[in-house]
PDB file of C-alpha atoms in Angstrom:
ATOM      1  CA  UNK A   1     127.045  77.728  76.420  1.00  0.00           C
ATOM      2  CA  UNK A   2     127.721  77.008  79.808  1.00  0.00           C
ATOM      3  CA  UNK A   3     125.006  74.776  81.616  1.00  0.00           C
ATOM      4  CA  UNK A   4     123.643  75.915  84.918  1.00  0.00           C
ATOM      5  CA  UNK A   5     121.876  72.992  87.081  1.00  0.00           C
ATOM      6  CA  UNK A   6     118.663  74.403  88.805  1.00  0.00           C
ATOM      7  CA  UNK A   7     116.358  72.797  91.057  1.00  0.00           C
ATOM      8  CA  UNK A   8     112.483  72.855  89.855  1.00  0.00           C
ATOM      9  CA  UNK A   9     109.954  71.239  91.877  1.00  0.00           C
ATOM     10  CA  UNK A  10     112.428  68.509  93.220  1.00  0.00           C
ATOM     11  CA  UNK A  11     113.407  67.551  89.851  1.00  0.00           C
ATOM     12  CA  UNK A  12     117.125  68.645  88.134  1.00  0.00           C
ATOM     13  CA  UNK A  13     116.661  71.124  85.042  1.00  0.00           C
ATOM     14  CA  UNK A  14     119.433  72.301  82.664  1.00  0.00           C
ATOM     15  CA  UNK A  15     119.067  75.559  81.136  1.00  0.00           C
ATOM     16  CA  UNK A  16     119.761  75.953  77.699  1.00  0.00           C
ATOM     17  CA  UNK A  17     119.102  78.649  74.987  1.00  0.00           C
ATOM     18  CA  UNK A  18     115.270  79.146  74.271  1.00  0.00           C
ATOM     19  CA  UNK A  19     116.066  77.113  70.440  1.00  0.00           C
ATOM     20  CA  UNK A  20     117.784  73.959  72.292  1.00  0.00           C
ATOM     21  CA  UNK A  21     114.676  73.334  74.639  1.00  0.00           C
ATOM     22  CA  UNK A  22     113.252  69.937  74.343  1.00  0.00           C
ATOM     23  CA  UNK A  23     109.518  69.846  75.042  1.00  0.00           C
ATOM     24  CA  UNK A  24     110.528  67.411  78.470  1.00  0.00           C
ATOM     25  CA  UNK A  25     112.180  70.402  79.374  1.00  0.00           C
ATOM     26  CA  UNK A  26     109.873  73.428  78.266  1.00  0.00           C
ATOM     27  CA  UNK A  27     107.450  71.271  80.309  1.00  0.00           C
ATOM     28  CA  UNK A  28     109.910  71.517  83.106  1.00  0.00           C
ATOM     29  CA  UNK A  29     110.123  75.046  83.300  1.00  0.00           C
ATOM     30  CA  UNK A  30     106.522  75.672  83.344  1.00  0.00           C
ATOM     31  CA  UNK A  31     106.820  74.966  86.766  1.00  0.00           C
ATOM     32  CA  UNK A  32     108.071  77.161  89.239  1.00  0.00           C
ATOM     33  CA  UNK A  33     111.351  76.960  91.365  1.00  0.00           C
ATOM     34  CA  UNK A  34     110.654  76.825  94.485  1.00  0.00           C
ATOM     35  CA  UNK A  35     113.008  77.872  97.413  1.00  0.00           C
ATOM     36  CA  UNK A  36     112.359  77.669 101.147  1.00  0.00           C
ATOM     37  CA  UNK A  37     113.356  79.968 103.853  1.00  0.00           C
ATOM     38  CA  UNK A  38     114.115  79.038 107.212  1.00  0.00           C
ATOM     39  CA  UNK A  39     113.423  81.857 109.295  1.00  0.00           C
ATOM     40  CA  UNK A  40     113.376  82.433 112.758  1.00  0.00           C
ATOM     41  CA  UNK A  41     111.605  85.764 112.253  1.00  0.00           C
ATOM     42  CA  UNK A  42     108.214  83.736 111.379  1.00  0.00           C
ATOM     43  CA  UNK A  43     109.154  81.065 113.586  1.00  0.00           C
ATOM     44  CA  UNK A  44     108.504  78.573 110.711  1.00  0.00           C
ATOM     45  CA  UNK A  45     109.529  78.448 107.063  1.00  0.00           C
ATOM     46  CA  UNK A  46     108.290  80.651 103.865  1.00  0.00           C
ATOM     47  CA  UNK A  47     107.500  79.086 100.247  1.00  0.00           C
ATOM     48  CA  UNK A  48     108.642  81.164  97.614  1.00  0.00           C
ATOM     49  CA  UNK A  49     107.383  80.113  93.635  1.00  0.00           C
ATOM     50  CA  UNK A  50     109.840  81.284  91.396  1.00  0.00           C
ATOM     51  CA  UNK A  51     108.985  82.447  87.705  1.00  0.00           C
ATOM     52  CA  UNK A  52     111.932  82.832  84.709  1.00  0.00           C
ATOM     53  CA  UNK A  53     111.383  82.897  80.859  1.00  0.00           C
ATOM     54  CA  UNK A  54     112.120  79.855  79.465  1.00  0.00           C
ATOM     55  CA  UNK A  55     115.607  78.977  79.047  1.00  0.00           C
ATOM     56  CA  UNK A  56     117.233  81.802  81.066  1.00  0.00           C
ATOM     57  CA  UNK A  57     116.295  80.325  84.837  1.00  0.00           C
ATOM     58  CA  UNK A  58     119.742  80.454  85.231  1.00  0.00           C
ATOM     59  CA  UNK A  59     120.372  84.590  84.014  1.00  0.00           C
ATOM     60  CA  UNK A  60     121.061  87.172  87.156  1.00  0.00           C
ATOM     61  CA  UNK A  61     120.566  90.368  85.191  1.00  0.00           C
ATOM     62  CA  UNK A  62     116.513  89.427  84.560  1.00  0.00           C
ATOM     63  CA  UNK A  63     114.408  92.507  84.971  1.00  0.00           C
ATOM     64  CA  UNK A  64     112.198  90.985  88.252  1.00  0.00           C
ATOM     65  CA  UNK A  65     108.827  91.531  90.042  1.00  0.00           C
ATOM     66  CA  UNK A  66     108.136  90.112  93.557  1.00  0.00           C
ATOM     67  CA  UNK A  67     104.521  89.624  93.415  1.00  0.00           C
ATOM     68  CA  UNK A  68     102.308  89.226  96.778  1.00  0.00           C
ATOM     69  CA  UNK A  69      98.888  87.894  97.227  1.00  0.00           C
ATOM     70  CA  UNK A  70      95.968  88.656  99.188  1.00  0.00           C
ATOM     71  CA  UNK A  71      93.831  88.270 102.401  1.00  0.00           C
ATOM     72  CA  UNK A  72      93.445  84.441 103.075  1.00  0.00           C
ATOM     73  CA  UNK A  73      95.893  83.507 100.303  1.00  0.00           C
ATOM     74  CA  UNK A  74      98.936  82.199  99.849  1.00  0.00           C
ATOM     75  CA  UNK A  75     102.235  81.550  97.879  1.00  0.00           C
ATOM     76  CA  UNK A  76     100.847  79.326  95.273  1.00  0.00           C
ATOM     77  CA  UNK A  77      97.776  81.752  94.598  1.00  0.00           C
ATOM     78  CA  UNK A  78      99.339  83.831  91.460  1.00  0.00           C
ATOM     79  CA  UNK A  79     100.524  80.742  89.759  1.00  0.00           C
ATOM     80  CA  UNK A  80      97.377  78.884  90.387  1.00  0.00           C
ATOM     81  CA  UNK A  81      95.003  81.751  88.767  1.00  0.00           C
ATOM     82  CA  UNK A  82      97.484  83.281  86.053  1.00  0.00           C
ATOM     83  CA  UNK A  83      99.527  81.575  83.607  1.00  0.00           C
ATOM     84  CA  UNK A  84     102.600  83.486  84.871  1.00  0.00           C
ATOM     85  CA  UNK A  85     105.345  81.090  82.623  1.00  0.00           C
ATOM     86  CA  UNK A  86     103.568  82.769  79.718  1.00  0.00           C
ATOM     87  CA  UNK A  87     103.575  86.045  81.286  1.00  0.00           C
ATOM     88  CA  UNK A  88     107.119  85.911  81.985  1.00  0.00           C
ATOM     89  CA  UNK A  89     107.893  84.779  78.339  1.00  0.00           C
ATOM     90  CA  UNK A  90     106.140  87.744  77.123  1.00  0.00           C
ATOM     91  CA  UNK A  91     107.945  89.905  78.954  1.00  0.00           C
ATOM     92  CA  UNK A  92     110.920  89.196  80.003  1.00  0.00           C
ATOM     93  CA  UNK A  93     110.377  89.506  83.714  1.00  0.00           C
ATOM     94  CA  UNK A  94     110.945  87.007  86.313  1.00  0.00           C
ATOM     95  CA  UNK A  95     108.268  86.786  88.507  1.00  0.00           C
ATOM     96  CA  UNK A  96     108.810  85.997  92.669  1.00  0.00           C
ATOM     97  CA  UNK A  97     105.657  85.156  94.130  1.00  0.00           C
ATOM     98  CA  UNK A  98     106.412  84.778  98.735  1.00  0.00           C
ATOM     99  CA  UNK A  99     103.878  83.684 100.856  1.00  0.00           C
ATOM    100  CA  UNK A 100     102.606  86.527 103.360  1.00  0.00           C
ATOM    101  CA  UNK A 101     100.211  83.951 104.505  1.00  0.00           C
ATOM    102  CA  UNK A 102      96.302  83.751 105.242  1.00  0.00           C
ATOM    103  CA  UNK A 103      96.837  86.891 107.421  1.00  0.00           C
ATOM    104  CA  UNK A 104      99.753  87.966 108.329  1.00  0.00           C
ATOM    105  CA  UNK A 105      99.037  91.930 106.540  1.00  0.00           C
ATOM    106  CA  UNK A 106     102.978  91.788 105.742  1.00  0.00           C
ATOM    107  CA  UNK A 107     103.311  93.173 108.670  1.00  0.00           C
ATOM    108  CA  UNK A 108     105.462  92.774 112.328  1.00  0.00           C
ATOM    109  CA  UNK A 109     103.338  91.606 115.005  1.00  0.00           C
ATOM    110  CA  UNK A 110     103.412  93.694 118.411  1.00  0.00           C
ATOM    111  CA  UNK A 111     104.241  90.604 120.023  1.00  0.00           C
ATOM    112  CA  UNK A 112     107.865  89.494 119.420  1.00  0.00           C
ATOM    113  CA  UNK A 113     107.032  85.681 120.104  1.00  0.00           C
ATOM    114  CA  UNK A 114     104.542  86.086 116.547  1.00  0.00           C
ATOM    115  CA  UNK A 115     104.935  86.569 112.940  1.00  0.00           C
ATOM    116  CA  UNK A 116     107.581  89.421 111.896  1.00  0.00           C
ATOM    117  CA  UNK A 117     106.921  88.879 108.342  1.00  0.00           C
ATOM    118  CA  UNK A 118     108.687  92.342 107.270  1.00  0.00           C
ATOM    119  CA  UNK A 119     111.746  91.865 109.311  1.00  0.00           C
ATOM    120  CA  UNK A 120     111.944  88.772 107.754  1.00  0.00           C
ATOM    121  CA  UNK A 121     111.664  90.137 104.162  1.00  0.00           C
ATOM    122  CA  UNK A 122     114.452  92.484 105.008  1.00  0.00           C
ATOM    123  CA  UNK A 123     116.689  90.297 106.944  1.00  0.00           C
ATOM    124  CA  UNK A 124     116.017  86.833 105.021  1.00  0.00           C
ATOM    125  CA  UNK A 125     113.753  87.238 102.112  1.00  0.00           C
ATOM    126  CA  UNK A 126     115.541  90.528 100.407  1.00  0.00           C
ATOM    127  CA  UNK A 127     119.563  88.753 100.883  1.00  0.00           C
ATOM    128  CA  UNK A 128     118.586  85.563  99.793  1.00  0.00           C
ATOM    129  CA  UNK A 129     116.986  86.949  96.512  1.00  0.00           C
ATOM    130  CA  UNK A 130     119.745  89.003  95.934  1.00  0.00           C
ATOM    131  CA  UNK A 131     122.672  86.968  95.764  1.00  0.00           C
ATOM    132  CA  UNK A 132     120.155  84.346  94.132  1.00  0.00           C
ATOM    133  CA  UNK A 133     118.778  85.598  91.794  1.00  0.00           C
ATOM    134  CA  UNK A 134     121.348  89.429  91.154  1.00  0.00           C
ATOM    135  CA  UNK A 135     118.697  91.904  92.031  1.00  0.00           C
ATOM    136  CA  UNK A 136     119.191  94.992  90.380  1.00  0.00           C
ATOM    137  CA  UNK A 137     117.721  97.932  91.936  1.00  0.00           C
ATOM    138  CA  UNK A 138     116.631  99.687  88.296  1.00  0.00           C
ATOM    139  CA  UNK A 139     115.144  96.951  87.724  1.00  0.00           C
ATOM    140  CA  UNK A 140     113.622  95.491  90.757  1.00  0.00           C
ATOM    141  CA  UNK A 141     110.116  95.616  90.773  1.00  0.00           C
ATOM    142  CA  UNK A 142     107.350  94.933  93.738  1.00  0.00           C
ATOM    143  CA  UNK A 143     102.783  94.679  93.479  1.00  0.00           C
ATOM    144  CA  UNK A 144     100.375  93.133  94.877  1.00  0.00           C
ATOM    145  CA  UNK A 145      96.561  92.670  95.108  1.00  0.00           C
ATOM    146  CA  UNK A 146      94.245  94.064  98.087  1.00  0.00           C
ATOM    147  CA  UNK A 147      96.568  92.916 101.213  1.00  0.00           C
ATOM    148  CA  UNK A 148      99.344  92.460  98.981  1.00  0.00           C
ATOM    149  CA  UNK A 149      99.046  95.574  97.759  1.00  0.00           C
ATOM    150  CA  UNK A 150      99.114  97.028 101.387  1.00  0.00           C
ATOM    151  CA  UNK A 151     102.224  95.311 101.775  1.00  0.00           C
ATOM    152  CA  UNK A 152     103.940  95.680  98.202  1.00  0.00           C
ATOM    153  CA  UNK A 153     103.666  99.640  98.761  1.00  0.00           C
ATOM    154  CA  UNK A 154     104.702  99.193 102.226  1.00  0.00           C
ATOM    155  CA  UNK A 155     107.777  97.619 101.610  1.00  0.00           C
ATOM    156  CA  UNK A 156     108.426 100.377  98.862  1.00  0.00           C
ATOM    157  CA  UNK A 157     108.319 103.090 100.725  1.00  0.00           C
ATOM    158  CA  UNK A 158     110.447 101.220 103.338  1.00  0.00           C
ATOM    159  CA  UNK A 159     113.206 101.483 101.144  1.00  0.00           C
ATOM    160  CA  UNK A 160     112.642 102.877  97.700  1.00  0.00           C
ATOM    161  CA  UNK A 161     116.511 103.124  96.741  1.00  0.00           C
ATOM    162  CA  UNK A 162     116.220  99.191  96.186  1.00  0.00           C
ATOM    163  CA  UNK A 163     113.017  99.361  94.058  1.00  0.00           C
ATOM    164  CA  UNK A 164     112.831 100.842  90.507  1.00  0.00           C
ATOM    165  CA  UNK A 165     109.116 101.047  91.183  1.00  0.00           C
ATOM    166  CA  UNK A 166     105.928  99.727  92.688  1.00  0.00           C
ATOM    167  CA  UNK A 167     102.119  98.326  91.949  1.00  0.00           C
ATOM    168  CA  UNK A 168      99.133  98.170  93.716  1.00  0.00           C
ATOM    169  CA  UNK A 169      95.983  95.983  92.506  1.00  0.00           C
ATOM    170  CA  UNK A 170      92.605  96.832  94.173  1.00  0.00           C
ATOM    171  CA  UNK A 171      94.857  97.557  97.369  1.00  0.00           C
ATOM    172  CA  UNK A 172      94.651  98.682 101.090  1.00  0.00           C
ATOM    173  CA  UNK A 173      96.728 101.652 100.644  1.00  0.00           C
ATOM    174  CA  UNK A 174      94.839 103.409 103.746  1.00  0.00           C
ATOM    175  CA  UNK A 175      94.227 100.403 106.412  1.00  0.00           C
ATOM    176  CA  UNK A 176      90.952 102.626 107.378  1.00  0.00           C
ATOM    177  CA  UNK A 177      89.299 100.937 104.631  1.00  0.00           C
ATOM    178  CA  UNK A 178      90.169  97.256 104.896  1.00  0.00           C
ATOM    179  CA  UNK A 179      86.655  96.180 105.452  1.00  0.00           C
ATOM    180  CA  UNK A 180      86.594  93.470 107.491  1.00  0.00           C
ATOM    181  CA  UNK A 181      90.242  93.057 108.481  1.00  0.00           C
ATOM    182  CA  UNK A 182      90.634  96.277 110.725  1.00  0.00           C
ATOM    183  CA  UNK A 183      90.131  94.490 113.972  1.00  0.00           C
ATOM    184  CA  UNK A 184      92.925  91.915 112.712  1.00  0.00           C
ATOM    185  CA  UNK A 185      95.849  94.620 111.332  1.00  0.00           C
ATOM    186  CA  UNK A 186      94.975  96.559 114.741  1.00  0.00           C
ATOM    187  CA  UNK A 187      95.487  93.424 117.114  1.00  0.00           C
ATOM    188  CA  UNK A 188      98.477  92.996 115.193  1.00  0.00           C
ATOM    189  CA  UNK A 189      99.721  96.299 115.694  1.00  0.00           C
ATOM    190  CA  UNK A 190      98.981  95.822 118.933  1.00  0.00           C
ATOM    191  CA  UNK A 191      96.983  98.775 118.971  1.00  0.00           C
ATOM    192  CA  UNK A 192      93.637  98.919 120.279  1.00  0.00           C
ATOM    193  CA  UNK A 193      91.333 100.588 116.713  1.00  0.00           C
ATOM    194  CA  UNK A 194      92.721 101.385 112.994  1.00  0.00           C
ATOM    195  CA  UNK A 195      92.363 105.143 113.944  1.00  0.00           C
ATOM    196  CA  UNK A 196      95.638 104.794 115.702  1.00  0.00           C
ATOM    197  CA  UNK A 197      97.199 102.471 112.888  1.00  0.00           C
ATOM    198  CA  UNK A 198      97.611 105.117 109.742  1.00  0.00           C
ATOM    199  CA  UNK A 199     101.571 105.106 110.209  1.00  0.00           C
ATOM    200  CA  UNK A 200     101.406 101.916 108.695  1.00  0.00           C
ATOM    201  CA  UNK A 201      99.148 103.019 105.728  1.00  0.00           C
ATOM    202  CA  UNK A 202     100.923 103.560 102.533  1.00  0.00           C
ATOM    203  CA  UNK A 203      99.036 106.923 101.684  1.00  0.00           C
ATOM    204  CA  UNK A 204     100.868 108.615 104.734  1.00  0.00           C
ATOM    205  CA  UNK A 205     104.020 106.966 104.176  1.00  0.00           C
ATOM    206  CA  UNK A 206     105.040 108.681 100.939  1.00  0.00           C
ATOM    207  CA  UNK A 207     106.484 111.357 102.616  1.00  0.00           C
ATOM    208  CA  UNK A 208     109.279 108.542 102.934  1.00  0.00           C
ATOM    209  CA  UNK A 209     110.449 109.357  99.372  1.00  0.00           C
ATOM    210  CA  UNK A 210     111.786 112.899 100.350  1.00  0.00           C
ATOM    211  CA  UNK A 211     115.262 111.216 101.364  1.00  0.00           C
ATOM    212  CA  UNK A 212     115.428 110.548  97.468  1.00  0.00           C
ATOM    213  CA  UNK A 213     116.400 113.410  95.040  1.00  0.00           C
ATOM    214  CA  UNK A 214     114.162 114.775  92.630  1.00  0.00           C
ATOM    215  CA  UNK A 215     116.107 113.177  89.799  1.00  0.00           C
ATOM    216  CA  UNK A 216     115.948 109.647  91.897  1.00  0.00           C
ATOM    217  CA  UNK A 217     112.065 110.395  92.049  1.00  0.00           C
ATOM    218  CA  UNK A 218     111.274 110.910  88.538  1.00  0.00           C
ATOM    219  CA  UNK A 219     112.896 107.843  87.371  1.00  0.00           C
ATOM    220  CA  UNK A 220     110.708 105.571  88.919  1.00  0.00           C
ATOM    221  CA  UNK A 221     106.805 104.711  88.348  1.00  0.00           C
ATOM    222  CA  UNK A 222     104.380 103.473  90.421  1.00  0.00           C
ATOM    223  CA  UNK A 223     101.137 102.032  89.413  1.00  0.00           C
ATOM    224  CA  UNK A 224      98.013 102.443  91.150  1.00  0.00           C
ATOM    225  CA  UNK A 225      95.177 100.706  89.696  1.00  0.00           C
ATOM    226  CA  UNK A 226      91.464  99.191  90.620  1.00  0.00           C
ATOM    227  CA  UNK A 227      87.879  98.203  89.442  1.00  0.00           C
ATOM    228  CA  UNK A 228      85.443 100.878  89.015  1.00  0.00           C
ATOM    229  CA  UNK A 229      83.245  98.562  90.614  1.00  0.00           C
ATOM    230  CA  UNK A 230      85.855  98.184  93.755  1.00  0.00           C
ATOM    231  CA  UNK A 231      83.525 100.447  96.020  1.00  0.00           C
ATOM    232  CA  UNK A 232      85.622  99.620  98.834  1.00  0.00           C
ATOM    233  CA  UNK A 233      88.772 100.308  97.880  1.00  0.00           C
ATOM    234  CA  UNK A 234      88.680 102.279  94.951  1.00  0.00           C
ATOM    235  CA  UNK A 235      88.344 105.632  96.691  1.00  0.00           C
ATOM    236  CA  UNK A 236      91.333 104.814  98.715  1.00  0.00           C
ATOM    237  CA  UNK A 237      92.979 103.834  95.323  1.00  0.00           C
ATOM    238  CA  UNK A 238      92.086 107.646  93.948  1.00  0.00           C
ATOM    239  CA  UNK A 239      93.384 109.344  97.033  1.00  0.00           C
ATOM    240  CA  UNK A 240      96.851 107.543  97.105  1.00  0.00           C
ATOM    241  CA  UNK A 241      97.051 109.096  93.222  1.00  0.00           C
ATOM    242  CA  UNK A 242      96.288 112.568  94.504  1.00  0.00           C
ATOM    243  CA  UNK A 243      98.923 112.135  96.701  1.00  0.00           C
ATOM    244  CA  UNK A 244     101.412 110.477  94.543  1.00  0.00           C
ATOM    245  CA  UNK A 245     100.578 113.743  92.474  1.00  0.00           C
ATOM    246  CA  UNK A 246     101.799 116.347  95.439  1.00  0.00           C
ATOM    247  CA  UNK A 247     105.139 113.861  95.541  1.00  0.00           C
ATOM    248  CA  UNK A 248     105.581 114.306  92.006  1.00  0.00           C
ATOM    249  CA  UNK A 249     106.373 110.664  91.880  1.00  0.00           C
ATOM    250  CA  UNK A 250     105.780 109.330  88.472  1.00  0.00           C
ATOM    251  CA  UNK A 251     102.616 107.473  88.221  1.00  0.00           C
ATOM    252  CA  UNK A 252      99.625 105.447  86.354  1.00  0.00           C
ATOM    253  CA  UNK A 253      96.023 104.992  87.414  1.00  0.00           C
ATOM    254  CA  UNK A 254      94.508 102.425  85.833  1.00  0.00           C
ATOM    255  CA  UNK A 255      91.215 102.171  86.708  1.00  0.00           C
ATOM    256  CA  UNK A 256      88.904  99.744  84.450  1.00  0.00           C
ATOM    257  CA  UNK A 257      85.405  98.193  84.802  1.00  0.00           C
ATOM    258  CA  UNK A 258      85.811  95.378  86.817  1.00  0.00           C
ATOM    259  CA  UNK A 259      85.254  94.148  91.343  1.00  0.00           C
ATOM    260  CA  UNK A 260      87.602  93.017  93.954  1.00  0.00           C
ATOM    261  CA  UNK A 261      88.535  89.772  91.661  1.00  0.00           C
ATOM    262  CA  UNK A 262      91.076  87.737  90.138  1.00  0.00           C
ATOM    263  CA  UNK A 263      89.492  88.549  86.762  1.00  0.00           C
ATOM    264  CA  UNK A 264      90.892  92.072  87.109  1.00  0.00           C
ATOM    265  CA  UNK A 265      93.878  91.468  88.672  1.00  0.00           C
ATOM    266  CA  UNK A 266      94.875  88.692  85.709  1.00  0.00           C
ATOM    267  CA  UNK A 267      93.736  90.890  83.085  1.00  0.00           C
ATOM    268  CA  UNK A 268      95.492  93.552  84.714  1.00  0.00           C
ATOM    269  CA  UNK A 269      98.896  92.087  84.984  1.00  0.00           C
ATOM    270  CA  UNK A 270     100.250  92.497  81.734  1.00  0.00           C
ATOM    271  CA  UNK A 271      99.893  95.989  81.889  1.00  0.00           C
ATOM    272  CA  UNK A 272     101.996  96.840  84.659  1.00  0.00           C
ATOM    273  CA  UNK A 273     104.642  94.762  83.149  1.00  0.00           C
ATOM    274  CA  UNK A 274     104.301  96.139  79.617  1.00  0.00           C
ATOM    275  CA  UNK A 275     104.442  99.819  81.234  1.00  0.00           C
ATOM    276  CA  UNK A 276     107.725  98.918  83.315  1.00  0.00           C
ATOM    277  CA  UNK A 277     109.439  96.968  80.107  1.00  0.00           C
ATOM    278  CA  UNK A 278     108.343 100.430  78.554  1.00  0.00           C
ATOM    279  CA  UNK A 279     110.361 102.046  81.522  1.00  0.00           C
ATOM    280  CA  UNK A 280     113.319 100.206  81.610  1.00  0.00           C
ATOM    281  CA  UNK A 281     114.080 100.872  77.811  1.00  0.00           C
ATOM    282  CA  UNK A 282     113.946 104.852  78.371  1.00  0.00           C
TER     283      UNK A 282
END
């Protein structure tokens, strides 16, 4: 089998077949890849923790799910709440995990001299990943919790040709009800109240998958899911399934007991990927 030399965490990994793994080495792969991007779009670099199954960190054709966090988080926050080597063993998926930083709403700023962190997924992010790492586009997956979901569904809709679907945990699929961020994703928008931000809320953007064909449509599934208990954005959670209804885009709501919490979001991860490993053997 041909040996492929990876770098993991500053240390040198071979990957071998799942039965030739020595415990040094499953060990190893517990941890991450990380790659850093130099980009001049965030005028500084982004950390990006990268999740394979165990002996294949070296495969191109792995079904794969970039995975964003939240307000005030950061790149490390998925791996540091989730066992996401297990996760990925389980299912097969390799897991991306960028940093969108404490506050940075995966958005562009207004002013050019700031953060353009979704020109720089699409310009720096998006290549490097796939020549990388051989991103497929049936079977390219994107989610993420409260902000992250914002900006998962965001980037989506920006182009769903490249996606073979998207997630949303507890997210701020209308900005109206971001609770105490709206001041911050207006001053980034440069505009001057969230009233005059909803072209940059996900629930008005679907109209974006009309340049896709019916067929195109149909094939992909989005999952929109949230705590009961998620007063603030659960009702925003509800409305974006209404609306993925009218689209007749192919959908989930899962909505369990449960707040705006890691609990939920952990618990809820293996269902997303168990319901797109059920959609990529159709």
């Amino acid at each position: 089998m041909k040996k492929i030399l990876v770098f993991i965490l500053g240390l040198t990994a071979v990957c071998l077949g799942p039965q030739m793994l020595s415990a040094k080495q499953r060990k190893a792969e517990a941890k991450p890849q990380i790659e850093v991007v130099e980009s001049r779009y965030l005028h500084c670099n982004d950390t990006l923790a990268v999740y394979s199954p165990s002996g294949r960190c070296g495969e191109k054709d792995l079904p794969t799910l970039i995975l964003m966090h939240g307000y005030g988080g950061r790149w490390s926050d998925w791996g540091m709440h989730a066992q996401l080597q297990e996760v990925c063993d389980r299912s097969g998926f390799r897991i991306v995990c960028p940093d969108g930083f404490k506050d940075s709403w995966y958005l562009n700023d207004a002013d050019a001299s700031k953060m353009q962190w979704r020109s720089f997924f699409w310009e720096e992010c998006w290549p490097m990943l796939a020549e990388r790492y051989g991103l497929q586009a049936d079977r390219t997956f994107i989610c993420g919790l409260s902000m992250g979901g914002h900006g998962a569904m965001n980037i989506f809709l920006d182009h769903p040709e490249l996606f073979r679907g998207a997630g949303s945990m507890s997210g701020v699929l209308d900005v109206r009800y971001s609770s105490g961020s709206k001041e911050r994703i207006a001053q980034i928008l440069g505009r001057k109240n969230i009233e005059k931000c909803d072209d940059q809320s996900a629930v008005y953007r679907l109209e974006n998958l009309a340049k896709l064909g019916p067929s195109q449509v149909q094939n992909k599934l989005v999952i929109i899911g949230c705590g009961t208990e998620d007063y603030t954005f659960y009702p925003a959670s509800r409305i974006f399934e209404a609306r993925c209804c009218e689209m007749k885009l192919r959908h989930i709501g899962y909505y369990a007991p449960g707040k705006h919490s890691w609990d939920f979001w952990v618990d809820s991860l293996p269902y997303y990927l168990q319901w797109w490993n059920a959609l990529l053997k159709e």
